[in-house]
CSV table of C-alpha atoms in Angstrom, one decimal:
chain,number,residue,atom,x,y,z
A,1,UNK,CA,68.6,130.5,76.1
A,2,UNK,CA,65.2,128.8,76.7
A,3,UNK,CA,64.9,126.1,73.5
A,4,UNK,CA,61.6,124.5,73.4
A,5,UNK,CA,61.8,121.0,72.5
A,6,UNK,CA,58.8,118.6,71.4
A,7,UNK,CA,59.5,114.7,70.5
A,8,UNK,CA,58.7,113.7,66.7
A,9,UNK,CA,59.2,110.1,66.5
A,10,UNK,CA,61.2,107.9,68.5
A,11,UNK,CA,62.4,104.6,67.2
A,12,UNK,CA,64.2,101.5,69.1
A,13,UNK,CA,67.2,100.4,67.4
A,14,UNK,CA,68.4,98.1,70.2
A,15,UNK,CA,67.2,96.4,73.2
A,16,UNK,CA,69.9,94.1,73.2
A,17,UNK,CA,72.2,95.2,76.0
A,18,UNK,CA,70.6,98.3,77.3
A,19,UNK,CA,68.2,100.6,75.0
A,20,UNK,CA,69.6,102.6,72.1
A,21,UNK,CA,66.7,105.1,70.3
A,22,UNK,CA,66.9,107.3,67.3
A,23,UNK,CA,64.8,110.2,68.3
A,24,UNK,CA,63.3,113.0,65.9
A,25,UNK,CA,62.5,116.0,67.5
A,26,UNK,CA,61.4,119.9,66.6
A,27,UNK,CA,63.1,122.2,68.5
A,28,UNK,CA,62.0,126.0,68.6
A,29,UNK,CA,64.9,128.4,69.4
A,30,UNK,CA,64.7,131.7,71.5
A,31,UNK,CA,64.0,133.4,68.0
A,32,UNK,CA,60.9,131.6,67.4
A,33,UNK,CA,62.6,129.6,64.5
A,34,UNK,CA,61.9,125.9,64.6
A,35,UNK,CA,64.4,123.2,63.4
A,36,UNK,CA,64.2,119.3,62.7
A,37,UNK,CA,66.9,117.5,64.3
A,38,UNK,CA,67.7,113.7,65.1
A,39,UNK,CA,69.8,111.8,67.6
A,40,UNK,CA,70.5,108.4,68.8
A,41,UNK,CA,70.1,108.2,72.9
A,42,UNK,CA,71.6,105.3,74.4
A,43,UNK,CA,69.8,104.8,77.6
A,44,UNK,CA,71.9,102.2,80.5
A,45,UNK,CA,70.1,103.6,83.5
A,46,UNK,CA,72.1,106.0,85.8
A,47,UNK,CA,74.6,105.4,88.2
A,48,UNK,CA,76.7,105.7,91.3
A,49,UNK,CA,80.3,106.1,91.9
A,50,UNK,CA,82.5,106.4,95.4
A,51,UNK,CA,86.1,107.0,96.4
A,52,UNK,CA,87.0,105.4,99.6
A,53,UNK,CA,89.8,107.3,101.0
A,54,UNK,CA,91.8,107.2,104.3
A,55,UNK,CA,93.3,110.4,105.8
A,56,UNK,CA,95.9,108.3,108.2
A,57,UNK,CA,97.4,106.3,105.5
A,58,UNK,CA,96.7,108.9,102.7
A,59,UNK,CA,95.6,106.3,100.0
A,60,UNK,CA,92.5,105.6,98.1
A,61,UNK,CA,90.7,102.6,97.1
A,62,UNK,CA,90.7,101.7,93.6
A,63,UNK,CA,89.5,99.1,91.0
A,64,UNK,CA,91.3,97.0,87.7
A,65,UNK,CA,89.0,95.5,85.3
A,66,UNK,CA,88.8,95.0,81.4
A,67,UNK,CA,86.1,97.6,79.5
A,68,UNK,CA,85.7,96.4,75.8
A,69,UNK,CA,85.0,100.1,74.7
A,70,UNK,CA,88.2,101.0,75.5
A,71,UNK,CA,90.2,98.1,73.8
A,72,UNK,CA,88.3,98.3,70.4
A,73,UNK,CA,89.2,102.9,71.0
A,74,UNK,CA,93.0,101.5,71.1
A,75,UNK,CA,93.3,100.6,74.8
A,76,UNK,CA,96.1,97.6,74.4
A,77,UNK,CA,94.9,95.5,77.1
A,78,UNK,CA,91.6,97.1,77.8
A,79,UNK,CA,92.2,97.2,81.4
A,80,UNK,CA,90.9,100.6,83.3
A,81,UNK,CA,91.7,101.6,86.6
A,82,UNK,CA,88.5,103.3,88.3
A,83,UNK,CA,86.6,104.2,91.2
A,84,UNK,CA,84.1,101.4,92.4
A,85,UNK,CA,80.5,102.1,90.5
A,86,UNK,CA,77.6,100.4,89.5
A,87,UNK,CA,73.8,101.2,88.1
A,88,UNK,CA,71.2,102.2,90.4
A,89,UNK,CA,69.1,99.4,89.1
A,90,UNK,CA,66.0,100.2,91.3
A,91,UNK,CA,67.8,101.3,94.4
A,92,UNK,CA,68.4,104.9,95.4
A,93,UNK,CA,72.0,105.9,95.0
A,94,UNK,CA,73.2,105.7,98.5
A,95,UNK,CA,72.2,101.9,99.2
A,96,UNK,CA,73.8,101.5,95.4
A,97,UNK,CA,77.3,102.1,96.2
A,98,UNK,CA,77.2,100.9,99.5
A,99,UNK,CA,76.0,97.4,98.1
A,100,UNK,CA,78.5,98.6,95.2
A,101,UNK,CA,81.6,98.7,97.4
A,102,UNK,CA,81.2,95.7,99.1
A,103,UNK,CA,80.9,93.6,96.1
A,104,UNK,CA,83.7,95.5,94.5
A,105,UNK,CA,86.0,96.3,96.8
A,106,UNK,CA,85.0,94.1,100.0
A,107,UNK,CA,84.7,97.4,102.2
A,108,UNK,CA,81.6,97.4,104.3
A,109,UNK,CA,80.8,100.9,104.5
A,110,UNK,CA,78.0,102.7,106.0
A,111,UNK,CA,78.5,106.8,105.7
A,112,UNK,CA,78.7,107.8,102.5
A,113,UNK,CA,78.7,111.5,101.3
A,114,UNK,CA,77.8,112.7,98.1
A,115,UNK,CA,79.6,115.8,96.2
A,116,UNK,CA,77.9,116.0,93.5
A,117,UNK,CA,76.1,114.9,90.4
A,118,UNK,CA,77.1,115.0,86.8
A,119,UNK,CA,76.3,113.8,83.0
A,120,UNK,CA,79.7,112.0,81.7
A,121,UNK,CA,78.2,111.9,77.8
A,122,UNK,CA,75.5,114.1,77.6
A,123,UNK,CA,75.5,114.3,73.5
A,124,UNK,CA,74.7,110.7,73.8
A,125,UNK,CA,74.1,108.7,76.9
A,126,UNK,CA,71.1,109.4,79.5
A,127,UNK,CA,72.9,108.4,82.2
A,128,UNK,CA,73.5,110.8,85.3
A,129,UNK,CA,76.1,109.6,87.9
A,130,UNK,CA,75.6,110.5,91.9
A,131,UNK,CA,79.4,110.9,92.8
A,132,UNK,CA,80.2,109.9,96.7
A,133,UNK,CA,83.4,109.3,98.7
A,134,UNK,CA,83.7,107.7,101.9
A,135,UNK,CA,86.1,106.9,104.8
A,136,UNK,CA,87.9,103.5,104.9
A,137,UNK,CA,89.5,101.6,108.0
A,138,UNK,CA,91.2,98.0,107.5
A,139,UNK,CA,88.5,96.8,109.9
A,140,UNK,CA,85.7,97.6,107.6
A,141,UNK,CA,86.9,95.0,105.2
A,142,UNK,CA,84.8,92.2,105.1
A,143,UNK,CA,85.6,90.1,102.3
A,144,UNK,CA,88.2,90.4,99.3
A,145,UNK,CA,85.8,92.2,96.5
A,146,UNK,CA,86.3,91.6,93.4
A,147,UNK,CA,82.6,91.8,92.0
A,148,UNK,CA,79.7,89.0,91.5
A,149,UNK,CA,80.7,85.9,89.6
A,150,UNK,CA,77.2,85.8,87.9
A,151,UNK,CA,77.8,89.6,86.4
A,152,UNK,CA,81.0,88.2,84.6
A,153,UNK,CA,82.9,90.6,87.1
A,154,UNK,CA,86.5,90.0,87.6
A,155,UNK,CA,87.9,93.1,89.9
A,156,UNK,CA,90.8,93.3,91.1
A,157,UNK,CA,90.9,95.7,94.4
A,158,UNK,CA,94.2,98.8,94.3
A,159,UNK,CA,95.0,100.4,97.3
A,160,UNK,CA,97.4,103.2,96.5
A,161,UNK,CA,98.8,106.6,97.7
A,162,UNK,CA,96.9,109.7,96.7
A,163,UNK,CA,100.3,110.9,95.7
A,164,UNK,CA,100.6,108.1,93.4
A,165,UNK,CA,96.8,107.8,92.2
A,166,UNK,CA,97.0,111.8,91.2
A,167,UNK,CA,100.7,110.5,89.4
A,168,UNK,CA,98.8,107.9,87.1
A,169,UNK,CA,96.9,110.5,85.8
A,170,UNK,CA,99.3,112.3,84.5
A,171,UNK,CA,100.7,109.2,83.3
A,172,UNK,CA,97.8,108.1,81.5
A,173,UNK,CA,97.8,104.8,83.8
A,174,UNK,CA,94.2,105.9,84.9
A,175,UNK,CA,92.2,107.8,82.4
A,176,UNK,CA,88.7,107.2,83.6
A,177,UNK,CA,86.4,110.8,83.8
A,178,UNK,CA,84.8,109.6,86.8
A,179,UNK,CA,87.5,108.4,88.8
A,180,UNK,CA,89.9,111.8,87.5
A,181,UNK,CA,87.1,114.0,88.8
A,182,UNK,CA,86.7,112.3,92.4
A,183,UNK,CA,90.2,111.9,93.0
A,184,UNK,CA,90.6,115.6,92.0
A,185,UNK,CA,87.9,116.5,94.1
A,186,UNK,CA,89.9,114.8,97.1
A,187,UNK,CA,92.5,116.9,96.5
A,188,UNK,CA,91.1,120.5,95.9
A,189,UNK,CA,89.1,119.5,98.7
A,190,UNK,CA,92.3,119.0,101.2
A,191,UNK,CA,90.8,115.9,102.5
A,192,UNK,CA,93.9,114.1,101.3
């Protein structure tokens, strides 16, 4: 199925956090017909996202904050447990979560390996994560985490048992895509 797409018009309807764009676009389908269509595109930039993991202890390294989305979809508190992330900004996706997990988490890590690369809301959102995980020791923690006071981050740092992190999804304690998709990966993978 090879759609050909050209852009119509595309209109800014917010600069205010990130940039949110109604865009009109033709699109001509494999039978040569050609259809109008519009969509808003909510562009944040793309982003990074690790699991620290260690195979001695069998445990994982996970984050608590509060995610407005999800209290105003019904989330009580609006707390989310998740995997450490952050935007790329303008670094490459390796030194991202490696600055990214030292803010967050207060691990100092240097080998990071990436599994793979996925679209979390393609129908609506540009962003494309870079998915890693990486070894953790006790020794490579260098400060408590917790995130950058001047981002209005207030993290608080989980270490807990795969066997209990692959529990709280089934409980619907941890209900974050990304984080349900690395600590999967961990698993089918037998690295824990």
């Amino acid at each position: 199925m090879a759609n050909t797409v050209k852009i119509i018009k595309s209109e800014l309807l917010s600069d205010n956090w990130y940039i949110l764009k109604k865009v009109t676009f033709e699109i001509t389908r494999e039978d040569g017909s050609t259809e109008i269509q519009t969509r808003e595109s909510y562009d944040r930039g793309n982003g990074a996202v690790i699991l620290l993991y260690n195979t001695t202890q069998k445990t994982v390294i996970l984050t608590r904050q509060f995610r407005l989305p999800t209290y105003v979809n019904g989330n009580e508190t609006g707390m989310m447990i998740e995997a450490c992330a952050g935007l790329l900004d303008k670094d490459n996706p390796e030194d991202c979560i490696r600055k990214e997990t030292e803010e967050e988490t207060g691990y100092k890590i240097t080998e990071v390996q990436k599994v793979f690369e996925a679209y979390m809301s393609p129908g609506s959102v540009t962003e494309i994560l870079y998915f890693f995980i990486a070894e953790y020791a006790k020794e490579m923690k260098v400060s408590s985490g917790g995130g950058l006071a001047h981002e209005q981050e207030n993290i608080e740092v989980l270490e807990l048992s795969i066997t209990d992190a692959m529990n709280m999804i089934a409980t619907g304690e941890i209900k974050d895509g990304k984080t349900i998709m690395l600590l999967q990966h961990i698993k089918l993978s037998g690295i824990l």
